[in-house]
Coordinates of C-alpha atoms and ligand atoms in Angstrom, one line a residue:
M1 CA -10.7 -12.4 5.5
N2 CA -9.5 -9.0 6.2
R3 CA -6.6 -8.6 3.8
F4 CA -5.0 -5.8 5.8
R5 CA -2.5 -6.4 8.5
E6 CA -1.1 -3.2 10.0
G7 CA 2.6 -2.6 10.4
L8 CA 4.8 -0.2 12.2
L9 CA 3.1 -0.7 15.6
E10 CA 2.0 -4.3 15.5
C11 CA 4.1 -7.2 16.6
T12 CA 3.6 -10.3 14.5
S13 CA 5.0 -13.8 15.2
I14 CA 5.5 -16.8 13.0
Q15 CA 2.8 -19.4 13.0
C16 CA 3.7 -23.0 12.4
L17 CA 2.2 -24.5 9.3
P18 CA 1.1 -28.1 8.8
A19 CA 3.7 -30.1 6.9
R20 CA 2.9 -30.5 3.2
N21 CA 3.8 -33.1 0.7
M22 CA 5.9 -30.8 -1.5
P23 CA 9.3 -29.6 -0.3
A24 CA 8.5 -26.0 0.8
P25 CA 10.8 -23.5 -1.1
T26 CA 13.0 -21.8 1.3
A27 CA 13.0 -18.1 1.6
K28 CA 16.3 -16.3 1.1
G29 CA 14.7 -12.9 1.8
L30 CA 12.4 -10.3 0.4
I31 CA 12.2 -8.6 -2.9
L32 CA 10.9 -5.1 -2.2
L33 CA 10.0 -2.6 -5.0
C34 CA 9.8 1.0 -4.0
R35 CA 9.7 4.5 -5.4
P36 CA 13.3 5.3 -6.5
G37 CA 14.8 7.5 -3.7
F38 CA 13.0 5.6 -0.9
E39 CA 15.3 2.5 -0.7
T40 CA 16.6 3.5 2.8
E41 CA 13.1 3.8 4.2
C42 CA 12.1 0.6 2.6
A43 CA 15.1 -1.2 4.1
A44 CA 14.6 0.3 7.5
E45 CA 11.0 -0.7 7.5
A46 CA 11.9 -4.3 6.4
D47 CA 14.4 -4.4 9.2
S48 CA 11.9 -3.3 11.8
L49 CA 9.2 -5.7 10.6
T50 CA 11.5 -8.7 10.4
R51 CA 12.8 -8.0 13.9
Q52 CA 9.2 -7.9 15.2
A53 CA 8.6 -11.2 13.5
G54 CA 11.8 -12.8 14.8
L55 CA 13.2 -13.2 11.3
F56 CA 16.5 -11.4 11.2
G57 CA 18.4 -10.1 8.1
S58 CA 19.8 -7.1 6.4
A59 CA 19.8 -5.1 3.2
R60 CA 22.2 -2.8 1.4
P61 CA 19.9 -0.2 -0.1
K62 CA 21.2 1.8 -3.0
S63 CA 19.5 5.1 -3.7
G64 CA 17.8 5.4 -7.0
E65 CA 17.6 1.6 -7.7
G66 CA 13.9 1.3 -6.9
I67 CA 14.4 -2.2 -5.4
V68 CA 15.7 -3.6 -2.1
H69 CA 16.8 -7.1 -1.6
F70 CA 16.4 -7.8 2.1
I71 CA 18.4 -11.0 2.9
F72 CA 17.5 -13.2 5.8
D73 CA 20.3 -14.4 8.1
E74 CA 19.0 -18.0 7.7
L75 CA 16.6 -19.8 5.4
F76 CA 13.0 -19.9 6.3
D77 CA 9.9 -21.7 4.9
W78 CA 8.5 -19.2 2.4
Q79 CA 4.9 -19.5 3.7
Q80 CA 6.0 -18.8 7.3
A81 CA 7.9 -15.7 6.0
A82 CA 4.9 -14.6 4.0
Q83 CA 2.5 -14.9 6.9
A84 CA 4.8 -13.2 9.3
L85 CA 5.5 -10.3 6.9
P86 CA 2.2 -9.7 5.0
F87 CA 2.3 -7.2 2.2
T88 CA -0.1 -4.8 4.0
A89 CA 2.4 -4.4 6.9
F90 CA 4.7 -2.5 4.5
V91 CA 4.4 1.2 3.8
F92 CA 7.3 1.9 1.5
A93 CA 7.3 -1.3 -0.5
R94 CA 4.9 -0.9 -3.5
Q95 CA 5.3 -4.6 -4.0
R96 CA 6.8 -7.3 -1.9
S97 CA 7.4 -11.0 -2.6
I98 CA 9.3 -13.7 -0.8
W99 CA 12.6 -14.2 -2.6
V100 CA 13.2 -17.9 -3.2
E101 CA 15.6 -18.2 -6.1
R102 CA 17.9 -16.4 -8.5
V103 CA 18.9 -17.6 -11.9
D104 CA 22.0 -16.0 -13.3
E105 CA 23.6 -16.0 -16.8
L106 CA 20.4 -16.8 -18.7
P107 CA 21.3 -17.8 -22.2
Q108 CA 20.2 -15.2 -24.8
Q109 CA 18.8 -17.9 -27.1
D110 CA 16.6 -19.6 -24.5
R111 CA 16.0 -17.9 -21.2
A112 CA 12.8 -19.7 -20.5
T113 CA 14.1 -23.2 -20.1
P114 CA 16.4 -22.6 -17.1
I115 CA 13.7 -20.4 -15.5
I116 CA 11.0 -23.0 -16.0
E117 CA 13.3 -25.7 -14.7
T118 CA 14.0 -23.7 -11.5
I119 CA 10.3 -23.0 -11.0
R120 CA 9.4 -26.7 -11.4
K121 CA 11.8 -27.5 -8.6
L122 CA 9.9 -25.2 -6.3
G123 CA 7.0 -27.7 -6.3
L124 CA 4.4 -25.0 -6.5
K125 CA 1.7 -24.1 -8.9
F126 CA 0.6 -20.5 -9.4
A127 CA -2.6 -18.5 -10.1
R128 CA -0.9 -15.4 -11.5
L129 CA 2.4 -14.3 -13.0
D130 CA 3.9 -10.8 -12.4
V131 CA 6.9 -10.0 -14.4
E132 CA 8.6 -7.1 -12.7
T133 CA 11.4 -4.6 -13.0
A134 CA 12.4 -1.5 -11.0
D135 CA 10.5 1.7 -11.8
T136 CA 13.6 3.4 -13.2
N137 CA 14.7 4.8 -16.6
E138 CA 17.4 2.1 -16.8
A139 CA 14.7 -0.6 -16.4
K140 CA 12.6 0.9 -19.1
T141 CA 15.2 -0.2 -21.6
L142 CA 14.0 -3.8 -20.8
S143 CA 10.5 -3.1 -22.2
G144 CA 11.3 -4.5 -25.7
F145 CA 12.7 -7.7 -24.3
L146 CA 9.8 -8.1 -21.9
K147 CA 7.2 -7.6 -24.6
R148 CA 8.6 -10.7 -26.4
F149 CA 9.5 -12.7 -23.3
V150 CA 6.3 -12.4 -21.2
P151 CA 3.9 -14.2 -23.7
H152 CA 6.6 -16.8 -24.3
I153 CA 7.1 -17.6 -20.6
E154 CA 3.3 -17.6 -19.9
R155 CA 2.8 -20.2 -22.7
A156 CA 5.6 -22.3 -21.2
L157 CA 4.2 -22.1 -17.7
H158 CA 0.8 -23.1 -18.9
A159 CA 2.2 -25.9 -21.0
Q160 CA 3.9 -27.3 -17.8
K161 CA 0.7 -26.7 -15.8
L162 CA 2.5 -24.5 -13.5
L163 CA 0.2 -21.6 -14.1
R164 CA -3.5 -22.2 -13.4
D165 CA -5.6 -19.1 -14.1
N166 CA -8.8 -20.7 -12.7
M167 CA -7.4 -21.4 -9.2
P168 CA -7.2 -18.0 -7.5
E169 CA -6.3 -19.5 -4.2
L170 CA -2.9 -20.4 -5.5
P171 CA 0.2 -18.2 -4.9
T172 CA 1.5 -15.5 -7.3
L173 CA 4.8 -16.0 -9.1
H174 CA 7.0 -12.9 -9.4
L175 CA 9.9 -12.8 -11.9
F176 CA 12.0 -9.7 -11.2
F177 CA 14.5 -8.8 -14.0
K178 CA 17.4 -6.4 -13.2
D179 CA 18.6 -7.0 -16.7
S180 CA 17.8 -9.6 -19.4
S181 CA 20.4 -12.1 -18.1
R182 CA 19.3 -12.4 -14.5
V183 CA 16.0 -13.2 -12.8
D184 CA 15.0 -13.2 -9.2
I185 CA 12.1 -15.5 -8.4
G186 CA 9.7 -14.4 -5.8
V187 CA 6.4 -15.9 -4.5
S188 CA 3.5 -14.4 -2.6
L189 CA 0.3 -15.9 -1.1
A190 CA -3.0 -15.3 -2.9
D191 CA -4.3 -11.8 -2.1
D192 CA -1.0 -10.9 -0.3
A193 CA 0.6 -8.6 -2.9
S194 CA -0.3 -5.4 -4.7
P195 CA -3.1 -6.0 -7.1
W196 CA -1.1 -4.0 -9.7
P197 CA 2.1 -5.5 -11.2
M198 CA 5.1 -3.7 -9.7
G199 CA 2.6 -1.9 -7.4
I200 CA 2.0 0.6 -10.1
A201 CA -1.6 1.7 -10.1
R202 CA -2.7 2.4 -13.7
L203 CA -5.7 4.7 -13.2
R204 CA -7.4 6.8 -15.8
M205 CA -7.1 10.5 -15.2
P206 CA -10.7 11.8 -15.4
H207 CA -10.5 14.8 -17.8
E208 CA -13.1 16.8 -15.8
A209 CA -11.2 16.5 -12.4
P210 CA -9.6 19.8 -11.2
S211 CA -6.2 18.3 -10.4
R212 CA -4.0 15.3 -10.9
S213 CA -4.1 14.9 -7.1
T214 CA -7.5 13.2 -7.7
L215 CA -5.6 10.0 -8.7
K216 CA -4.0 9.8 -5.2
L217 CA -7.4 9.6 -3.5
A218 CA -8.7 7.2 -6.2
E219 CA -5.7 5.0 -5.6
A220 CA -6.1 5.2 -1.9
F221 CA -9.7 4.0 -2.1
Q222 CA -8.4 0.9 -3.9
A223 CA -5.2 0.3 -2.0
L224 CA -6.3 1.0 1.5
M225 CA -9.9 -0.1 1.8
T226 CA -11.7 -3.4 1.4
E227 CA -14.6 -3.7 -1.1
E228 CA -17.0 -3.9 1.8
E229 CA -15.7 -0.6 3.2
R230 CA -15.9 1.1 -0.1
V231 CA -19.5 0.0 -0.6
A232 CA -20.4 1.3 2.9
A233 CA -18.5 4.6 2.8
L234 CA -18.7 5.8 -0.8
R235 CA -22.5 6.1 -1.0
A236 CA -24.5 9.0 -2.4
G237 CA -26.0 11.2 0.4
L238 CA -23.1 10.8 2.8
Y239 CA -21.0 13.8 3.9
A240 CA -17.3 14.5 3.5
V241 CA -15.0 17.2 4.8
D242 CA -12.0 18.0 2.6
L243 CA -9.3 20.0 4.4
G244 CA -6.9 21.7 2.0
A245 CA -9.3 21.1 -0.8
A246 CA -8.2 23.5 -3.5
P247 CA -8.4 23.2 -6.5
G248 CA -10.7 20.2 -5.8
G249 CA -9.2 16.9 -7.0
W250 CA -10.1 15.1 -3.8
S251 CA -13.5 16.7 -3.5
Y252 CA -14.2 15.6 -7.1
Q253 CA -13.8 12.0 -6.1
F254 CA -16.6 12.3 -3.5
A255 CA -18.9 14.7 -5.5
Q256 CA -19.0 12.4 -8.6
R257 CA -20.1 9.6 -6.3
G258 CA -23.0 11.8 -5.0
L259 CA -21.5 12.6 -1.5
H260 CA -21.9 16.2 -0.2
V261 CA -18.5 17.9 0.4
F262 CA -17.4 20.7 2.6
A263 CA -14.3 21.9 0.8
V264 CA -12.1 23.8 3.3
D265 CA -9.4 26.0 1.8
N266 CA -8.6 29.7 1.4
G267 CA -7.6 29.0 -2.1
P268 CA -10.0 28.8 -5.1
I269 CA -12.0 25.7 -5.9
A270 CA -12.4 24.9 -9.7
P271 CA -15.7 26.4 -10.9
S272 CA -16.4 23.2 -12.8
L273 CA -16.6 21.3 -9.5
M274 CA -18.8 23.9 -7.8
A275 CA -21.3 23.6 -10.7
N276 CA -22.9 20.3 -9.7
G277 CA -24.1 21.7 -6.3
M278 CA -22.5 18.9 -4.2
V279 CA -19.5 21.0 -3.0
E280 CA -19.7 23.8 -0.6
H281 CA -16.5 25.9 -0.5
I282 CA -15.5 27.2 2.9
R283 CA -12.7 29.7 3.2
A284 CA -11.3 28.8 6.6
D285 CA -8.3 27.4 8.4
G286 CA -8.5 23.6 8.3
F287 CA -7.0 23.3 11.8
N288 CA -9.8 25.3 13.5
W289 CA -12.9 24.7 11.3
R290 CA -15.7 22.6 12.7
A291 CA -18.4 20.9 10.5
P292 CA -22.0 22.0 10.9
R293 CA -23.0 18.3 11.5
K294 CA -22.3 16.2 14.6
Q295 CA -20.7 13.5 12.5
V296 CA -19.6 13.2 8.9
E297 CA -18.6 10.0 7.1
W298 CA -15.3 11.3 5.9
L299 CA -12.5 13.6 6.8
V300 CA -9.9 13.8 4.1
C301 CA -6.8 16.0 4.5
D302 CA -4.2 17.0 1.9
M303 CA -2.9 20.2 3.6
V304 CA 0.8 20.7 3.3
E305 CA 1.8 20.8 6.9
Q306 CA 4.1 19.1 9.5
P307 CA 3.1 15.4 9.6
S308 CA 2.7 15.4 13.3
R309 CA 0.2 18.3 13.2
I310 CA -1.8 16.4 10.6
A311 CA -1.6 13.1 12.5
Q312 CA -2.9 14.9 15.7
L313 CA -5.7 16.7 13.8
V314 CA -7.0 13.6 12.0
A315 CA -6.7 11.4 15.1
D316 CA -8.9 14.0 17.0
W317 CA -11.6 14.0 14.3
V318 CA -11.8 10.2 14.2
A319 CA -11.3 9.4 17.9
T320 CA -14.0 11.9 18.9
G321 CA -16.4 10.5 16.3
R322 CA -16.7 13.8 14.4
A323 CA -15.6 11.7 11.3
R324 CA -16.2 8.0 11.0
R325 CA -13.1 7.6 8.8
S326 CA -10.3 9.4 7.2
I327 CA -7.8 9.4 4.4
F328 CA -4.9 11.8 4.8
N329 CA -1.5 12.6 3.5
L330 CA 1.6 12.9 5.7
K331 CA 4.2 15.0 3.9
L332 CA 7.4 13.5 5.0
P333 CA 10.6 15.4 5.7
M334 CA 13.7 14.9 3.4
K335 CA 15.5 13.0 6.2
K336 CA 14.5 10.4 8.8
R337 CA 11.3 9.8 7.0
F338 CA 10.8 6.4 8.5
E339 CA 11.3 7.7 12.0
E340 CA 8.9 10.6 11.4
L341 CA 6.3 8.2 10.2
R342 CA 6.7 6.0 13.2
R343 CA 6.3 9.1 15.5
C344 CA 3.0 9.9 13.8
C345 CA 1.8 6.4 14.2
Q346 CA 2.7 6.5 17.9
Q347 CA 0.8 9.8 18.2
I348 CA -2.3 8.4 16.7
D349 CA -2.0 5.3 18.9
A350 CA -1.7 7.4 22.0
R351 CA -4.8 9.5 21.0
F352 CA -7.0 6.4 20.7
K353 CA -5.6 4.7 23.8
L354 CA -6.6 7.8 25.8
H355 CA -10.1 6.4 25.9
G356 CA -9.3 2.7 25.3
D357 CA -10.6 2.9 21.7
S358 CA -9.6 0.5 18.9
Y359 CA -8.8 1.7 15.5
V360 CA -7.5 0.6 12.1
L361 CA -4.6 2.5 10.5
R362 CA -3.3 1.5 7.1
I363 CA -0.5 3.4 5.4
R364 CA 1.1 3.2 2.0
H365 CA 3.5 5.1 -0.1
L366 CA 1.2 5.0 -3.1
Y367 CA 2.3 5.1 -6.7
H368 CA 0.8 8.6 -7.0
D369 CA 2.5 9.8 -3.9
R370 CA 5.8 11.6 -4.1
E371 CA 7.4 12.9 -0.8
E372 CA 4.3 11.9 1.2
V373 CA 2.5 8.7 2.3
T374 CA -1.2 8.2 2.4
A375 CA -3.1 6.8 5.3
Y376 CA -6.6 5.4 6.1
L377 CA -7.8 5.7 9.7
A378 CA -11.1 4.5 11.2
K379 CA -12.3 3.7 14.7
T380 CA -13.3 0.1 15.1
L381 CA -16.3 -1.0 17.0
A382 CA -15.9 -1.8 20.6
S383 CA -17.4 -4.9 22.1
P384 CA -21.1 -4.6 23.2
A385 CA -20.1 -4.4 26.9
E386 CA -17.6 -1.6 26.2
Q387 CA -20.2 0.3 24.1
E388 CA -22.5 0.5 27.1
K389 CA -19.9 2.2 29.3
P390 CA -20.3 6.0 29.3
K391 CA -17.3 7.8 27.9
R392 CA -16.1 11.3 28.5
R393 CA -14.2 13.2 25.8
Ligands
LIG1 C1 -1.7 19.9 -2.2 S1 -2.9 21.1 -2.2 C2 -4.4 20.2 -2.1 C3 -4.7 19.6 -3.4 C4 -6.1 19.0 -3.4 N1 -6.2 17.8 -2.5 C5 -6.6 18.6 -4.8 O1 -6.8 17.4 -5.0 O2 -6.8 19.4 -5.6 C6 -2.8 21.7 -0.5 C7 -3.8 22.7 -0.2 O3 -3.8 22.9 1.2 C8 -4.2 24.2 1.5 N2 -3.9 24.5 2.9 C9 -2.7 24.6 3.5 N3 -2.8 24.8 4.8 C10 -4.1 25.0 5.1 C11 -4.9 25.3 6.2 N4 -4.3 25.5 7.4 N5 -6.2 25.3 6.1 C12 -6.8 25.1 4.9 N6 -6.1 24.8 3.8 C13 -4.8 24.8 3.8 C14 -3.5 25.0 0.5 O4 -4.2 26.3 0.3 C15 -3.6 24.1 -0.7 O5 -4.6 24.5 -1.6

């Protein structure tokens, strides 16, 4: 199954599920974790996606909280909500779960019992437990409490047979703590949430990489591509173009996997990276430079430029087949970030529609992103009949 469902441009509709024996927990809304400062975008996106899905609701985002509770106008079956609003449709939510319960006023001496009791009433069993907080300094004060609480609740869930580690097809249970006296309970379908708790990618910084930016591309490979795509596209011997490459953090990701890299930037590339012979430094303007090969596997682009210029440039490379796939950053403006992103998506869509081509576009505000979002773009294969038709570019 392709675990990605694209958002922003795609209309989804709720599918009816067969009745089950258990009472389906009802969905109150969505628990959305985001980078602090991006709550407005996160809420605007949730509003847009829920409207497309015919599930209406609202949120009152507060800047700096790192979480948005999006509340549905009416209660829905949680699985229907999860299927209509898959995690991969969201850009700004690092993690999203379907909000089913809240337990207030947890007693200090025994928080686990009322939580377990509420979970039992959901009538579900789970493969995985994610205990979550916002990514804020305030929430960091909960770390001592969580260190003690997490093993305790895990033991209790196992004892009640609510947590089954050996059944990966079961949903994930999300326990979100704003403070130690209140928990919001969320659920997500198997493989329909960030693989990292709270959506925080814990990646090792390779000490020989020329910049911390390298983690952004490493995270993008994991967050935006399937295993199959990684195996096909990150093979030794393939070619990559890196626009805005200096000092070389992104080029490093390819070079250390044995790909040849054209690193395009007027700035200097780290000598350590040039030493292994996989990287050719080209001092040129990334908007005009053309590769000396008809097609490369990768075009990556981290140039600091207007997002619409980057969207146009990347769409051209991929739509014309000069690059088979691309990962690129869109540096968003301070205001109207969601609108700007939508504009870029429309631009890419229009570029591909020009020749009736299909494409896949996945975008996330990665943990290692700040004011930018990271996108993956690839042309998808046309049907055999369409492939036979001659096309003019
Ligand atoms: C954020 S840095 C890239 C960091 C790099 N991805 C890394 O991992 O080390 C942006 C780079 O884009 C380059 N740049 C900006 N505009 C450019 C252009 N028109 N053509 C080529 N490079 C450009 C800058 O010189 C700068 O080195």
